[in-house]
XYZ file of C-alpha atoms in Angstrom:
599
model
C 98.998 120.078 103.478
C 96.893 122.774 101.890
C 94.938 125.671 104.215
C 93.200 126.973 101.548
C 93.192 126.888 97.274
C 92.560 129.151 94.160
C 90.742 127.245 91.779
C 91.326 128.539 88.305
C 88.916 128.603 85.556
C 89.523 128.873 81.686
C 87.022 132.188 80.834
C 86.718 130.704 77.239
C 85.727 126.707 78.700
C 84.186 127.526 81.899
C 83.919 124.601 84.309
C 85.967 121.618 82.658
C 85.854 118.106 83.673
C 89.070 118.188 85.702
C 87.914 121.068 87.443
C 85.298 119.289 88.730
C 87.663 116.365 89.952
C 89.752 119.473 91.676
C 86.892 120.966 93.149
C 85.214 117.967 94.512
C 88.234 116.695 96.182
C 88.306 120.080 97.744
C 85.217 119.825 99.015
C 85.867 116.270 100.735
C 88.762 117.996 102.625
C 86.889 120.921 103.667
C 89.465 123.373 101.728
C 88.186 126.693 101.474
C 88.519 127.890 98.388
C 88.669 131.122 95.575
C 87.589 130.826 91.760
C 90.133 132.839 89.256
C 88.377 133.085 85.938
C 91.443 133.166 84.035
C 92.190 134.244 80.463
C 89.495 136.950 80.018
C 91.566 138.102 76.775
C 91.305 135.330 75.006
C 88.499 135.433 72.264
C 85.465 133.703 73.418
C 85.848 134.741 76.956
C 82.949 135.779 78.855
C 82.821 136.182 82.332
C 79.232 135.572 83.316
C 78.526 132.172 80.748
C 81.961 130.800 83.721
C 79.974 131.948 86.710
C 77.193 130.797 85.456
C 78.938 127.289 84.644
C 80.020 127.433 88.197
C 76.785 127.870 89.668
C 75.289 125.280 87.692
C 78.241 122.764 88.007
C 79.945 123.270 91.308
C 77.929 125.388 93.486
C 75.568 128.027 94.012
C 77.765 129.617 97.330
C 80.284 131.247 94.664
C 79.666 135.642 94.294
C 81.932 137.762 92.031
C 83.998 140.078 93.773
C 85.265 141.610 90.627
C 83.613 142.481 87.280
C 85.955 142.303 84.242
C 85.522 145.816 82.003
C 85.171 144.581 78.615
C 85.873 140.320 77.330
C 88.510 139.429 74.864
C 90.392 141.933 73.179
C 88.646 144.869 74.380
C 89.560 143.758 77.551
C 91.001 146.179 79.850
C 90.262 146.394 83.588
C 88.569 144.786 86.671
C 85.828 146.601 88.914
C 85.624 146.517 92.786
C 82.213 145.324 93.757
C 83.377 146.302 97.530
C 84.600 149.828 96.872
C 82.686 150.508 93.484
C 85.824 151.471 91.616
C 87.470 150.072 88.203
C 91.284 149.434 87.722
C 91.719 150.384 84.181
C 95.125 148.822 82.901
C 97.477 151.124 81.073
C 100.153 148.751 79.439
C 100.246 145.296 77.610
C 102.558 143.721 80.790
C 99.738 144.318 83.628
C 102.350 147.134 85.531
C 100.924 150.565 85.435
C 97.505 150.676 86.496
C 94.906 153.824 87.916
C 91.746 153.486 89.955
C 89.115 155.720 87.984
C 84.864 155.767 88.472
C 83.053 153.122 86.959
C 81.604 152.625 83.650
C 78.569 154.360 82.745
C 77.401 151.902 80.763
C 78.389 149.496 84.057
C 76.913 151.402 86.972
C 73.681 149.014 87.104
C 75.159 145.586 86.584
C 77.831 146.654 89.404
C 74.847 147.728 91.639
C 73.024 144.820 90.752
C 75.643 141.928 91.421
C 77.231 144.504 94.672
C 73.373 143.864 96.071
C 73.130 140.348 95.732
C 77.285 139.669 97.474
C 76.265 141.980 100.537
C 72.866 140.239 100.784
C 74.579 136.482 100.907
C 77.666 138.018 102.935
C 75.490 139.324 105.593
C 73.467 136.244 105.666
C 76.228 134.642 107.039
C 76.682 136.686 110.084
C 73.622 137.264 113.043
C 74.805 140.747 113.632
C 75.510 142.236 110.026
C 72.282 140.912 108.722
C 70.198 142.783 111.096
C 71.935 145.664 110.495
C 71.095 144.997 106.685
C 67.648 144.316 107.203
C 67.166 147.833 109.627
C 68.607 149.622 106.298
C 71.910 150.173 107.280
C 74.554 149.451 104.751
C 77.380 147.872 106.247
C 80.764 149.148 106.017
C 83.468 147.831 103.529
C 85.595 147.022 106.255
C 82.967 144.789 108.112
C 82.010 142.835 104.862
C 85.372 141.900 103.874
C 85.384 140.387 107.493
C 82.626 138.459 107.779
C 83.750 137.674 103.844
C 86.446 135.713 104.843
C 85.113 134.163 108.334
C 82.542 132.445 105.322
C 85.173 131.828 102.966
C 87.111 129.936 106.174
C 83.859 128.202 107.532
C 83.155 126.895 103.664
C 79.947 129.050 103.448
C 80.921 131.591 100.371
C 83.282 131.309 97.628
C 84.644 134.677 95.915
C 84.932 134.925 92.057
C 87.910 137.301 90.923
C 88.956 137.144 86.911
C 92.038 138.362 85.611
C 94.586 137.148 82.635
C 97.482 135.496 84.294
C 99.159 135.675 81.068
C 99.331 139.625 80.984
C 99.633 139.738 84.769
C 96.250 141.362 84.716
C 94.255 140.706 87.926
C 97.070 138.881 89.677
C 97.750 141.338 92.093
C 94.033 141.641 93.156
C 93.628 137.813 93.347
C 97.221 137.833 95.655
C 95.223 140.463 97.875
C 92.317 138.160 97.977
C 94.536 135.168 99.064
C 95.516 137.296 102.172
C 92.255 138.665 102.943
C 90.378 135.549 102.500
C 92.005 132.402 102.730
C 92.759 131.025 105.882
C 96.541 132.031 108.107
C 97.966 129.031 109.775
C 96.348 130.584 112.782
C 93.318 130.042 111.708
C 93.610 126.452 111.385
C 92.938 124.234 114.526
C 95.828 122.738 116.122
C 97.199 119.586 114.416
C 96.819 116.573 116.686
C 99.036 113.897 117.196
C 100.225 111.224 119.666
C 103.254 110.418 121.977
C 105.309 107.576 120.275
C 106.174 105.826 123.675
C 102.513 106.241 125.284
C 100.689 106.776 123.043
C 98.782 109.458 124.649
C 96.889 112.211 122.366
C 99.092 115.332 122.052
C 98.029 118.525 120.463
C 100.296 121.291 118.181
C 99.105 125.151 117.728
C 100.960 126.687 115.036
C 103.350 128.919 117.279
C 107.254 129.333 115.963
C 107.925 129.092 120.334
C 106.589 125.674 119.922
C 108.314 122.597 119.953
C 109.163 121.411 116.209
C 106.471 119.280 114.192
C 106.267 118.392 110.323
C 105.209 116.115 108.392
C 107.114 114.921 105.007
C 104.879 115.066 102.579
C 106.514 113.954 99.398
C 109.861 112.663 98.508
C 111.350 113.418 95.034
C 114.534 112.694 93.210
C 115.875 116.382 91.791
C 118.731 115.690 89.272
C 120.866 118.532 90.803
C 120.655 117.707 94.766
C 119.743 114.168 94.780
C 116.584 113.441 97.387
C 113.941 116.111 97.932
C 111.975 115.620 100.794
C 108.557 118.356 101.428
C 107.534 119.109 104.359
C 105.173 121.155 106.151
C 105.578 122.722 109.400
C 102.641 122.728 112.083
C 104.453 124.111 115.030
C 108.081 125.369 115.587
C 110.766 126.707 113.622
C 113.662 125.066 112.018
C 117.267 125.934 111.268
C 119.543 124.364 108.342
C 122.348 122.223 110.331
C 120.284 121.338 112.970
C 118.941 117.537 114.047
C 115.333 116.307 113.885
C 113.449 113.225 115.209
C 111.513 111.187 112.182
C 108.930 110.261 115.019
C 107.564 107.635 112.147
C 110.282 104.880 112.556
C 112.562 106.670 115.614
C 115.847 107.302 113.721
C 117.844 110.806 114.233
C 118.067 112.763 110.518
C 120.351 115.923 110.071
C 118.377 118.906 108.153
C 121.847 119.622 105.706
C 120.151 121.880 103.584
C 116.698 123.680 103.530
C 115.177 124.963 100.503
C 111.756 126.894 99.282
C 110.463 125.896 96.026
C 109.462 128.638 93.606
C 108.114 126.446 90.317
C 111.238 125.142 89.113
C 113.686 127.857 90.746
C 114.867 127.356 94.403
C 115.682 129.479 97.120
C 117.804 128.556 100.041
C 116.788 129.550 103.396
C 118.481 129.124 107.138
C 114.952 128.902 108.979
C 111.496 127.951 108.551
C 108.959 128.997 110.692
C 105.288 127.436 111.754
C 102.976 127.209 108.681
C 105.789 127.041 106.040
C 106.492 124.716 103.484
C 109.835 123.921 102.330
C 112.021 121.252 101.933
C 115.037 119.341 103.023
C 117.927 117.797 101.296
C 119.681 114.623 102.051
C 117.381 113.319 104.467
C 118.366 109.664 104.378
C 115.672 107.339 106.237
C 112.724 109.684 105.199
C 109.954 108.327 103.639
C 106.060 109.785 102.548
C 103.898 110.425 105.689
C 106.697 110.269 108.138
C 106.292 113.066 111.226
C 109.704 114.670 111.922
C 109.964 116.378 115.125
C 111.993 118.136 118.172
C 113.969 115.103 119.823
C 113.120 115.937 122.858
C 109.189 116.901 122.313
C 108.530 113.836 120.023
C 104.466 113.488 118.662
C 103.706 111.089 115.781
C 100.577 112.804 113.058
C 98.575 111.209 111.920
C 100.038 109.639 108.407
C 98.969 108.975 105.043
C 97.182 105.642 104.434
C 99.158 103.987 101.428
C 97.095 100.640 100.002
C 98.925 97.725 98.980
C 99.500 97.728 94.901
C 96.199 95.818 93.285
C 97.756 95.818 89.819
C 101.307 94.050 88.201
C 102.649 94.777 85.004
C 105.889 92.830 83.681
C 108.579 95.234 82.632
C 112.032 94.718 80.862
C 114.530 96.882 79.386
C 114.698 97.256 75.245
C 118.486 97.060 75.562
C 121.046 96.190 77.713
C 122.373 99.742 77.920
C 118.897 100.169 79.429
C 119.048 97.599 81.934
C 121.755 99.318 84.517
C 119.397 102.348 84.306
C 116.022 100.750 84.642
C 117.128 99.600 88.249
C 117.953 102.708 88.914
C 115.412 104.387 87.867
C 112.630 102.051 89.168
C 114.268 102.426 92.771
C 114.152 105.940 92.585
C 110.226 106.050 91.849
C 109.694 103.627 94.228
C 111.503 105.723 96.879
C 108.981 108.872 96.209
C 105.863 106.633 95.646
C 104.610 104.489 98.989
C 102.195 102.922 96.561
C 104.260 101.979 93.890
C 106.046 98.345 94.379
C 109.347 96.637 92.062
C 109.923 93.061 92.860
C 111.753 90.265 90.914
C 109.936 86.714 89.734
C 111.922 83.821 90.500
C 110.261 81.482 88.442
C 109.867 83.955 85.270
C 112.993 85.727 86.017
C 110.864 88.786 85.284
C 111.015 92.404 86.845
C 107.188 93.060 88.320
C 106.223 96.687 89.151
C 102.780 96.924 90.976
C 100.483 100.111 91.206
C 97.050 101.176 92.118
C 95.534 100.837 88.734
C 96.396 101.174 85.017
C 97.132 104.935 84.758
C 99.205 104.712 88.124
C 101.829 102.303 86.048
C 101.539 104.079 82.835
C 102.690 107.575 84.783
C 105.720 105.350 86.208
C 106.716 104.024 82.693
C 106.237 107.517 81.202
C 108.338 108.657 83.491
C 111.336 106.536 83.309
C 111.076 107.685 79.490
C 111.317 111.061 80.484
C 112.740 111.777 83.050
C 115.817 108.631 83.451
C 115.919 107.942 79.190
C 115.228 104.443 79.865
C 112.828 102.306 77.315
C 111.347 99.552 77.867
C 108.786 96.910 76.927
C 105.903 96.739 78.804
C 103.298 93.808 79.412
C 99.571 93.317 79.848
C 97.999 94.393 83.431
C 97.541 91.310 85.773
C 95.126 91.922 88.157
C 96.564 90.645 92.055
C 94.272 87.502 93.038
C 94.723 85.645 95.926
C 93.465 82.190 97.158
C 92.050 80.897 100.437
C 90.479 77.927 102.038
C 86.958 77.808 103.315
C 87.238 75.048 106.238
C 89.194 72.959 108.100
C 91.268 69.435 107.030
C 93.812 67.368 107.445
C 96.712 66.203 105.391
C 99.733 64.151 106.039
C 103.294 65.510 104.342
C 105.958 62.499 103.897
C 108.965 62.739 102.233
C 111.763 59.385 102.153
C 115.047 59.373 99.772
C 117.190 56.712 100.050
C 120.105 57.180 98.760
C 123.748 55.056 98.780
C 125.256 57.171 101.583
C 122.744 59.075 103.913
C 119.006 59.031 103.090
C 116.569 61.859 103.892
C 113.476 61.406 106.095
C 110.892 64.073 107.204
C 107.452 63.438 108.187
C 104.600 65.305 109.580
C 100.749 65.906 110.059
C 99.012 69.205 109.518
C 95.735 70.394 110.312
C 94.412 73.774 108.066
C 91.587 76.341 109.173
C 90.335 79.585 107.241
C 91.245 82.711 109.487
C 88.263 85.056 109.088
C 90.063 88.586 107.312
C 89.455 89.421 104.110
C 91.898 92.038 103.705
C 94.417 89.476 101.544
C 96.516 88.955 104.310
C 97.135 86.603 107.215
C 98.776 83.285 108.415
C 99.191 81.615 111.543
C 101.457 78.689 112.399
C 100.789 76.892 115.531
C 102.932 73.852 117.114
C 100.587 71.590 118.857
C 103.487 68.282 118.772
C 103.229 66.518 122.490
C 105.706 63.832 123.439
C 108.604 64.921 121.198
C 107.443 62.890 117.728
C 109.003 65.368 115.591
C 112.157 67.098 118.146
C 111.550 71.184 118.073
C 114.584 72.197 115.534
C 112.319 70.672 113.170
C 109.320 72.754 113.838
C 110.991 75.805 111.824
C 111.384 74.157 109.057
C 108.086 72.920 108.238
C 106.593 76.030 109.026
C 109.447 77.378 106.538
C 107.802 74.656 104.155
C 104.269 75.743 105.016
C 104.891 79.330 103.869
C 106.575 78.771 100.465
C 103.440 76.556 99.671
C 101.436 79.425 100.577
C 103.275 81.708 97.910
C 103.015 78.862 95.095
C 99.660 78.553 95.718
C 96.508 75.848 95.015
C 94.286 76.968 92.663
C 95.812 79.185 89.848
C 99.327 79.578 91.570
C 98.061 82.735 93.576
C 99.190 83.695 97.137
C 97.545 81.889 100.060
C 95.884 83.997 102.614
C 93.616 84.188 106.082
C 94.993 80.576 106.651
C 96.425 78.857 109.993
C 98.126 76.153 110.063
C 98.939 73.328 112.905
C 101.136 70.887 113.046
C 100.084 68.031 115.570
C 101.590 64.661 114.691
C 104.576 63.262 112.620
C 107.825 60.981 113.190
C 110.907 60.969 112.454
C 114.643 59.327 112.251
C 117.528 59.490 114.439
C 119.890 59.311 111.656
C 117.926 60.418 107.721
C 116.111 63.637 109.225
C 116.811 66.979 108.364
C 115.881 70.360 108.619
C 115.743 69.848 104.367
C 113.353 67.171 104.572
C 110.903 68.558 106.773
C 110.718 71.679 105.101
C 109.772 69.697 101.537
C 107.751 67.251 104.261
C 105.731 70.502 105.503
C 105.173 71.777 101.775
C 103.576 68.376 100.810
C 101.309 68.404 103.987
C 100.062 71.889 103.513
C 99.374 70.910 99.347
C 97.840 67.681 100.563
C 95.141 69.659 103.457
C 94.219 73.008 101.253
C 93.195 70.628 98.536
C 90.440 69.070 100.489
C 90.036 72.798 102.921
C 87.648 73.846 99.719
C 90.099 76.434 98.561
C 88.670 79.305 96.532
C 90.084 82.394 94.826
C 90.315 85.987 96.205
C 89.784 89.242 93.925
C 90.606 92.810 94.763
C 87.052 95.051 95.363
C 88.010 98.575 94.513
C 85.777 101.256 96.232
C 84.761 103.292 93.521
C 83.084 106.737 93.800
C 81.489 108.051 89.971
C 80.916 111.845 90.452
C 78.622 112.448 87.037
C 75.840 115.122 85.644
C 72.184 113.823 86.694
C 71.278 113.245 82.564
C 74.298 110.614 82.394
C 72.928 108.697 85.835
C 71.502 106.123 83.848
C 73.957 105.304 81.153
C 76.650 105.032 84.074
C 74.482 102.757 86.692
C 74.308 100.466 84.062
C 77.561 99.983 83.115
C 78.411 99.475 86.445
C 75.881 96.937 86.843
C 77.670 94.954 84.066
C 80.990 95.066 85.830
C 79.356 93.265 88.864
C 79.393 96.280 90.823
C 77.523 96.402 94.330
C 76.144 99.581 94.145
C 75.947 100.967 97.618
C 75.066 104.665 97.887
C 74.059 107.448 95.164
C 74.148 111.156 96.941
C 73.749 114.463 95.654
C 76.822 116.627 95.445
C 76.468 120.167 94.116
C 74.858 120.127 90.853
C 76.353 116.141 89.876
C 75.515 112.575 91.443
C 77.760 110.647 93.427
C 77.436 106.803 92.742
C 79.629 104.436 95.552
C 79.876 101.317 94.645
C 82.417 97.968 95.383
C 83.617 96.911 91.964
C 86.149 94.013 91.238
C 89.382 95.338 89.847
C 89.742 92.818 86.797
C 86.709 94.298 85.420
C 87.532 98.415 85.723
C 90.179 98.133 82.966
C 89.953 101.232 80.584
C 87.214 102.531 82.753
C 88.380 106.166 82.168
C 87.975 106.164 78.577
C 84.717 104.368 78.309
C 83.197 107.012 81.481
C 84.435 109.527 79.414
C 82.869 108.546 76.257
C 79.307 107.477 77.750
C 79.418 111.176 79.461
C 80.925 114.201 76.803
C 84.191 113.856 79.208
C 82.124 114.988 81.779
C 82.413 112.859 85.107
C 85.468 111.655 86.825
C 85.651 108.459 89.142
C 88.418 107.662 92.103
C 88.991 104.064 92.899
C 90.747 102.826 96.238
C 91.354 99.462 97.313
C 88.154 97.879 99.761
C 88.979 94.330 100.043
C 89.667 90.644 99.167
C 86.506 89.098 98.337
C 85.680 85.193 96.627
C 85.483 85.001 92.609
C 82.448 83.557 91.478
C 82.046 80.413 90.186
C 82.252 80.760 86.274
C 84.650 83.787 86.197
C 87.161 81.700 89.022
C 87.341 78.227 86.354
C 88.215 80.490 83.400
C 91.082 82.207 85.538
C 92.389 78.760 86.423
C 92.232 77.252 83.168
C 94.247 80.380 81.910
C 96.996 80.004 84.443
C 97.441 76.506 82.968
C 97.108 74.540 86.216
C 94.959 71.637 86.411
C 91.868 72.249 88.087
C 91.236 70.162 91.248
């Protein structure tokens, strides 16, 4: 959604581990980017220890702009590499301020740090650095330019300080947002693609456009129920008026629009192209949907959400909490795509699923929080699935005879792997000649097939990449019924996986460890003991980058040992890959722990 970011820095702690998260996932997005070395009053602070933290940490593109006049409490004003003036600050609230010559005692570090900023500034333009090189100073005007054509291209990165606190600095680093950081304009047009055709379809960010936005994030504000954010690539929009959600092809009306201001919000009438805002009451909106002009209608391109790799059991402490929980968890659910509630039939249990353990802990912190619901929460269970690796046969049968009517239901199924891997997958094919089992009872047994698949072989795990045919079977004119050939098709698909060499399924987790080089080692290692495939180390910055495919049951508490084994210093993102066979040893010890007899 972001154009461009300010990336603020502590002037006491320099680069901190989360910055480095921040900043690298900048960097994957191509966001261009300014540092704000915050906090200069605080005691401690010292400007030139953070850039150099910066240089050594992040990059070596980054160039003050500004040079803070005194550190801590004898802080007092910024200097203007660009213009060689100071801004000395006259009260305690950051209002009254005068431009006045700099320092003395300053002249040659300004000089010194001006010299190297116009050096790397003109490097990055053909025509200013030969006019550097002939002698020729260039102008202010022409710097700042070609500043923020580098800035946009990813090339430089300008350091400003300040202390947000006492509004000191603010009002340069607003300036440098505007003269810097990229317009909408400068952004190439968002591409798309017609929901009927499919063709490709591009939007330029002009308000005479036709409408385009994408909904962003959905959340539930306790004052006007259902927040949905959007941002707007092309177009303008009025309050009142009726939008497309391209996404699934229903009509939404915008009731209300609103811009966010922290925790204050304005309403507005009309946003324009490169706003974001957002829209009350939309009912059928969800994250990642495009919402656009009826009659100009272009999907974007959406937000990949990956199916939940993690359960935890949940149940409310009392039964004041229970009404509320449900609630509560539907609500979450509704703003997070990748956050799942379902119910257990067989443990009567309430199941929420998430991307990993600190995913689930955020929604149960939450609930706490935010809807004053407690609850009891159990142990992580990691999502395995089971499969079969090659065709057989097996016959289903299934006679009652009873004093009135009996029931009779009979068939023959054949089972082959289908070759996914994603988890998912099942094919049913009828392949009956000569009407041995009549056609209303082909529904039912592939009704029969599929809750064997959920009850599973192995451990009692899903069933997945399977297909299914049935070819053969009999049946009577009188004791069959849809009943029986449903339990008939159960038993036949039990009776074939058994001998179709079923296996179990884990979750791989791409992982991607950003650490410092010294901790390389100490993290490979571990990695290696968690049965990682280590697939590609890369330099980024001044830090590694480690990608490697690591099964999900053995990343538990991952965070806190990656912090421990590096001073808090590297950070780690893990998405879901694929579905991939257990080994041997670790697949008997999860099926003796589910308590089903191994076959």
């Amino acid at each position: 959604m972001l154009d461009g970011g300010v990336v603020v820095f502590d002037g006491v702690a320099g680069v901190e581990p989360q910055s480095e998260t921040v900043w690298h996932q900048a960097e994957k997005f191509n966001v261009p980017r300014i540092c704000f070395i915050n906090k200069m009053d605080r005691m401690g602070a010292d400007f030139y220890t953070d850039v150099k933290s910066i240089h050594e940490r992040l990059t070596t593109d980054a160039y003050p702009v500004q040079l803070p006049i005194g550190a801590a409490e004898t802080f007092k004003g910024i200097i203007d590499l660009f213009e060689r003036q100071a801004e000395i600050y006259k009260d305690d609230l950051g209002k009254e301020f005068e431009g006045v010559a700099v320092p003395d005692e300053m002249k040659d570090k300004v000089e010194e740090y001006r010299h190297r900023l116009v050096e790397a500034i003109s490097e990055t333009d053909d025509a200013l650095l030969e006019k550097y090189l002939a002698g020729t100073e260039p102008t202010v005007a022409e710097l700042k330019a070609a500043l923020r054509q580098a800035v946009i291209a990813n090339k430089l990165v300008p350091i400003l300080c300040g202390s947000a606190l006492k509004n000191k600095g603010v009002q340069f680093l607003l300036d440098a947002v505007v003269e810097y950081l990229p317009s909408p304009l400068d952004i190439p047009a968002v591409k798309g693609t017609d929901p009927k055709t499919g063709a490709a379809l591009e939007r330029s960010a002009d308000d005479a456009a036709p409408f385009t936005a994408l909904a962003f994030k959905i959340t539930a504000d306790p004052f006007v129920g259902k927040l949905a954010f959007f941002r707007v690539y092309s177009g303008s929009l009025k309050s009142g008026s009726y939008v497309l959600n391209a996404s699934t092809g229903q009509q939404e009306r915008i009731g209300r629009i609103v811009r966010l201001h922290a925790n204050h919000r304005e309403e507005v009438h009309e946003v324009y192209a490169g706003e974001i805002a957002a829209a009350v009451g939309l009912k059928s909106t969800t994250t990642g949907n495009t919402l656009s002009d009826p009659n100009h209608p272009i999907v974007l391109e959406s937000i990949t959400f990956p199916d939940p790799v993690i359960h935890i059991a949940i149940e409310p402490k009392t039964k004041q909490d229970q009404e509320k929980m449900g609630l509560a968890l539907a609500r979450l659910a509704e703003e997070d795509p990748t956050f799942r509630v379902r119910s257990d039939e067989e443990t009567a249990q309430t199941i929420i699923s998430g991307m990993g353990e600190l995913h689930l802990e955020i929604i149960v912190d939450r609930m706490k929080r935010e809807f004053k619901v407690e609850a009891n929460v159990g142990k992580p269970q990691v999502a395995y699935r089971e499969t079969i690796t090659k065709p057989a046969e097996g016959e289903g049968k299934y006679i009652r005879q009873t004093g009135g009517r009996g029931q009779y239901g009979h068939c023959w199924l054949r089972v082959e792997p289908l070759a996914s891997g994603t988890g998912k997958g099942y094919e049913f094919v009828d392949e009956v000649r000569g009407g041995v089992i009549p056609k209303e009872y082909i529904t039912p047994i592939n009704k029969g097939v599929q809750e064997a698949l959920d009850r599973g072989i192995l451990a009692g795990y899903p069933v997945v990449d399977v297909k299914a045919v049935v070819y053969d079977g009999s049946y009577h004119e009188v004791d069959s019924s849809e009943a029986a050939f449903k339990i008939a098709g159960s038993m036949a698909f039990q009776t074939a996986a058994k001998r179709a060499g079923p296996v179990l399924l884990e979750p791989i987790m791409k992982v991607e460890v950003v650490v410092p080089e010294q901790f390389m080692g100490d993290v490979l290692g571990d990695l290696n003991s968690k049965r990682a495939s280590i697939k590609e180390m890369r330099d980024r910055a001044q830090s590694k980058v480690i990608d490697a495919d690591v099964p999900l049951a053995e990343m538990f508490g991952y965070a806190t040992s990656l912090r421990s084994m590096t001073q808090g210093r590297a950070s780690y993102t893990m998405e879901f890959s694929r579905y991939e066979q257990v080994p041997k040893h670790v697949a008997e010890a999860i099926i003796v722990k589910s308590g089903k007899a191994p076959l």
